[in-house]
């Protein structure tokens, strides 16, 4: 059993075992973010899917309107003029075979890797290194593209890739606990709408099972799924 710290035990007493209205849950998340570092706001969403079937997998991207609160270091693997284009568009690292070799030797100074389609056959050999870290470029994730300026701009502004894990749970960071609760709500609403829009074709029965939010080191707080889904974007503002 994992030992619960006294700090967390005290915070758990503030959380009732019931679904909270979305804004109420996010105010409580902020109140329970008491760690000594800037905590992220995390969502843990259980869906009625079994990702071992190809038509029940969820992997997509969301643009968080209020940003992530993080500085994203973007690396780009491209060829020729596209390398210069990536650098001019704000990529932190850009290169071709030279960058692939550096990554093979253990260089991982980036949070996101974008590749042009013509480089993917060579990027494929990095699969064992990048796959476990969730850094492998993919067309579904918007990280395999020739339109480098747009991709770099979107990911730097708050676009995130996410997927359901093998148990059908989506774990997503959707801002910082220091954000106003209203901004967190706008981001959470964008996430919910994206998950609904990308419902896998094989998902049967009840799609949404539960939604919990938490600060990085805080207790889990259940969110009323129906209240979140029924909310209009204007109401979240």
PDB file of N, CA, C and O in Angstrom, residues 190-220:
ATOM      1  N   UNK A 190     -13.302  22.220 -23.406  1.00  0.00           N
ATOM      2  CA  UNK A 190     -12.714  21.941 -24.729  1.00  0.00           C
ATOM      3  C   UNK A 190     -12.277  20.480 -24.808  1.00  0.00           C
ATOM      4  O   UNK A 190     -12.456  19.819 -25.841  1.00  0.00           O
ATOM      5  N   UNK A 191     -11.735  19.968 -23.717  1.00  0.00           N
ATOM      6  CA  UNK A 191     -11.305  18.574 -23.660  1.00  0.00           C
ATOM      7  C   UNK A 191     -12.508  17.631 -23.791  1.00  0.00           C
ATOM      8  O   UNK A 191     -12.486  16.670 -24.572  1.00  0.00           O
ATOM      9  N   UNK A 192     -13.571  17.928 -23.037  1.00  0.00           N
ATOM     10  CA  UNK A 192     -14.789  17.090 -23.092  1.00  0.00           C
ATOM     11  C   UNK A 192     -15.377  17.074 -24.509  1.00  0.00           C
ATOM     12  O   UNK A 192     -15.742  16.011 -25.026  1.00  0.00           O
ATOM     13  N   UNK A 193     -15.436  18.230 -25.141  1.00  0.00           N
ATOM     14  CA  UNK A 193     -16.011  18.306 -26.492  1.00  0.00           C
ATOM     15  C   UNK A 193     -15.159  17.523 -27.500  1.00  0.00           C
ATOM     16  O   UNK A 193     -15.685  16.871 -28.397  1.00  0.00           O
ATOM     17  N   UNK A 194     -13.846  17.581 -27.322  1.00  0.00           N
ATOM     18  CA  UNK A 194     -12.942  16.848 -28.217  1.00  0.00           C
ATOM     19  C   UNK A 194     -13.137  15.344 -28.058  1.00  0.00           C
ATOM     20  O   UNK A 194     -13.169  14.605 -29.044  1.00  0.00           O
ATOM     21  N   UNK A 195     -13.283  14.889 -26.815  1.00  0.00           N
ATOM     22  CA  UNK A 195     -13.486  13.449 -26.564  1.00  0.00           C
ATOM     23  C   UNK A 195     -14.825  13.001 -27.157  1.00  0.00           C
ATOM     24  O   UNK A 195     -14.926  11.922 -27.744  1.00  0.00           O
ATOM     25  N   UNK A 196     -15.858  13.828 -27.034  1.00  0.00           N
ATOM     26  CA  UNK A 196     -17.157  13.482 -27.620  1.00  0.00           C
ATOM     27  C   UNK A 196     -17.082  13.451 -29.146  1.00  0.00           C
ATOM     28  O   UNK A 196     -17.627  12.550 -29.789  1.00  0.00           O
ATOM     29  N   UNK A 197     -16.393  14.440 -29.716  1.00  0.00           N
ATOM     30  CA  UNK A 197     -16.288  14.533 -31.181  1.00  0.00           C
ATOM     31  C   UNK A 197     -15.531  13.344 -31.775  1.00  0.00           C
ATOM     32  O   UNK A 197     -15.773  12.942 -32.895  1.00  0.00           O
ATOM     33  N   UNK A 198     -14.598  12.799 -31.005  1.00  0.00           N
ATOM     34  CA  UNK A 198     -13.747  11.712 -31.504  1.00  0.00           C
ATOM     35  C   UNK A 198     -14.139  10.357 -30.927  1.00  0.00           C
ATOM     36  O   UNK A 198     -13.309   9.455 -30.835  1.00  0.00           O
ATOM     37  N   UNK A 199     -15.423  10.230 -30.549  1.00  0.00           N
ATOM     38  CA  UNK A 199     -15.901   8.952 -30.007  1.00  0.00           C
ATOM     39  C   UNK A 199     -15.567   7.809 -30.986  1.00  0.00           C
ATOM     40  O   UNK A 199     -15.938   7.881 -32.162  1.00  0.00           O
ATOM     41  N   UNK A 200     -14.872   6.762 -30.529  1.00  0.00           N
ATOM     42  CA  UNK A 200     -14.530   5.660 -31.444  1.00  0.00           C
ATOM     43  C   UNK A 200     -15.792   4.969 -31.964  1.00  0.00           C
ATOM     44  O   UNK A 200     -16.786   4.845 -31.239  1.00  0.00           O
ATOM     45  N   UNK A 201     -15.729   4.518 -33.218  1.00  0.00           N
ATOM     46  CA  UNK A 201     -16.915   3.918 -33.847  1.00  0.00           C
ATOM     47  C   UNK A 201     -17.379   2.665 -33.112  1.00  0.00           C
ATOM     48  O   UNK A 201     -18.556   2.327 -33.124  1.00  0.00           O
ATOM     49  N   UNK A 202     -16.444   1.964 -32.443  1.00  0.00           N
ATOM     50  CA  UNK A 202     -16.814   0.723 -31.756  1.00  0.00           C
ATOM     51  C   UNK A 202     -17.286   0.915 -30.325  1.00  0.00           C
ATOM     52  O   UNK A 202     -17.595  -0.069 -29.629  1.00  0.00           O
ATOM     53  N   UNK A 203     -17.346   2.168 -29.842  1.00  0.00           N
ATOM     54  CA  UNK A 203     -17.773   2.409 -28.449  1.00  0.00           C
ATOM     55  C   UNK A 203     -19.257   2.104 -28.310  1.00  0.00           C
ATOM     56  O   UNK A 203     -20.090   2.704 -28.988  1.00  0.00           O
ATOM     57  N   UNK A 204     -19.591   1.174 -27.444  1.00  0.00           N
ATOM     58  CA  UNK A 204     -20.987   0.772 -27.249  1.00  0.00           C
ATOM     59  C   UNK A 204     -21.454   1.177 -25.851  1.00  0.00           C
ATOM     60  O   UNK A 204     -20.653   1.249 -24.924  1.00  0.00           O
ATOM     61  N   UNK A 205     -22.759   1.391 -25.724  1.00  0.00           N
ATOM     62  CA  UNK A 205     -23.310   1.680 -24.387  1.00  0.00           C
ATOM     63  C   UNK A 205     -22.867   3.031 -23.868  1.00  0.00           C
ATOM     64  O   UNK A 205     -22.613   3.965 -24.631  1.00  0.00           O
ATOM     65  N   UNK A 206     -22.700   3.124 -22.548  1.00  0.00           N
ATOM     66  CA  UNK A 206     -22.386   4.409 -21.920  1.00  0.00           C
ATOM     67  C   UNK A 206     -20.917   4.761 -22.180  1.00  0.00           C
ATOM     68  O   UNK A 206     -20.013   4.027 -21.778  1.00  0.00           O
ATOM     69  N   UNK A 207     -20.705   5.869 -22.852  1.00  0.00           N
ATOM     70  CA  UNK A 207     -19.351   6.284 -23.259  1.00  0.00           C
ATOM     71  C   UNK A 207     -18.584   6.881 -22.078  1.00  0.00           C
ATOM     72  O   UNK A 207     -17.449   6.522 -21.806  1.00  0.00           O
ATOM     73  N   UNK A 208     -19.219   7.824 -21.378  1.00  0.00           N
ATOM     74  CA  UNK A 208     -18.570   8.486 -20.239  1.00  0.00           C
ATOM     75  C   UNK A 208     -18.886   7.711 -18.957  1.00  0.00           C
ATOM     76  O   UNK A 208     -20.043   7.554 -18.598  1.00  0.00           O
ATOM     77  N   UNK A 209     -17.835   7.259 -18.253  1.00  0.00           N
ATOM     78  CA  UNK A 209     -18.042   6.529 -16.989  1.00  0.00           C
ATOM     79  C   UNK A 209     -17.784   7.424 -15.772  1.00  0.00           C
ATOM     80  O   UNK A 209     -18.580   7.461 -14.848  1.00  0.00           O
ATOM     81  N   UNK A 210     -16.649   8.106 -15.784  1.00  0.00           N
ATOM     82  CA  UNK A 210     -16.375   9.019 -14.654  1.00  0.00           C
ATOM     83  C   UNK A 210     -15.319  10.041 -15.062  1.00  0.00           C
ATOM     84  O   UNK A 210     -14.499   9.796 -15.952  1.00  0.00           O
ATOM     85  N   UNK A 211     -15.384  11.203 -14.414  1.00  0.00           N
ATOM     86  CA  UNK A 211     -14.380  12.261 -14.612  1.00  0.00           C
ATOM     87  C   UNK A 211     -13.907  12.716 -13.241  1.00  0.00           C
ATOM     88  O   UNK A 211     -14.720  13.096 -12.388  1.00  0.00           O
ATOM     89  N   UNK A 212     -12.602  12.660 -13.033  1.00  0.00           N
ATOM     90  CA  UNK A 212     -12.009  13.178 -11.799  1.00  0.00           C
ATOM     91  C   UNK A 212     -10.968  14.225 -12.173  1.00  0.00           C
ATOM     92  O   UNK A 212     -10.272  14.076 -13.187  1.00  0.00           O
ATOM     93  N   UNK A 213     -10.868  15.274 -11.372  1.00  0.00           N
ATOM     94  CA  UNK A 213      -9.807  16.267 -11.558  1.00  0.00           C
ATOM     95  C   UNK A 213      -8.979  16.312 -10.282  1.00  0.00           C
ATOM     96  O   UNK A 213      -9.458  15.954  -9.203  1.00  0.00           O
ATOM     97  N   UNK A 214      -7.730  16.752 -10.426  1.00  0.00           N
ATOM     98  CA  UNK A 214      -6.852  16.854  -9.256  1.00  0.00           C
ATOM     99  C   UNK A 214      -5.685  17.754  -9.597  1.00  0.00           C
ATOM    100  O   UNK A 214      -5.283  17.855 -10.765  1.00  0.00           O
ATOM    101  N   UNK A 215      -5.143  18.398  -8.575  1.00  0.00           N
ATOM    102  CA  UNK A 215      -3.847  19.055  -8.739  1.00  0.00           C
ATOM    103  C   UNK A 215      -2.797  17.939  -8.692  1.00  0.00           C
ATOM    104  O   UNK A 215      -3.077  16.836  -8.212  1.00  0.00           O
ATOM    105  N   UNK A 216      -1.588  18.202  -9.187  1.00  0.00           N
ATOM    106  CA  UNK A 216      -0.550  17.164  -9.286  1.00  0.00           C
ATOM    107  C   UNK A 216      -0.407  16.371  -7.986  1.00  0.00           C
ATOM    108  O   UNK A 216      -0.336  15.142  -8.010  1.00  0.00           O
ATOM    109  N   UNK A 217      -0.359  17.065  -6.857  1.00  0.00           N
ATOM    110  CA  UNK A 217      -0.149  16.399  -5.564  1.00  0.00           C
ATOM    111  C   UNK A 217      -1.406  16.456  -4.691  1.00  0.00           C
ATOM    112  O   UNK A 217      -1.335  16.258  -3.485  1.00  0.00           O
ATOM    113  N   UNK A 218      -2.539  16.744  -5.323  1.00  0.00           N
ATOM    114  CA  UNK A 218      -3.773  16.908  -4.551  1.00  0.00           C
ATOM    115  C   UNK A 218      -4.696  15.701  -4.644  1.00  0.00           C
ATOM    116  O   UNK A 218      -4.455  14.776  -5.415  1.00  0.00           O
ATOM    117  N   UNK A 219      -5.786  15.724  -3.875  1.00  0.00           N
ATOM    118  CA  UNK A 219      -6.743  14.619  -3.897  1.00  0.00           C
ATOM    119  C   UNK A 219      -7.626  14.653  -5.144  1.00  0.00           C
ATOM    120  O   UNK A 219      -7.786  15.691  -5.779  1.00  0.00           O
ATOM    121  N   UNK A 220      -8.203  13.504  -5.502  1.00  0.00           N
ATOM    122  CA  UNK A 220      -9.098  13.419  -6.653  1.00  0.00           C
ATOM    123  C   UNK A 220     -10.478  13.964  -6.309  1.00  0.00           C
ATOM    124  O   UNK A 220     -10.999  13.692  -5.223  1.00  0.00           O
TER     125      UNK A 220
END
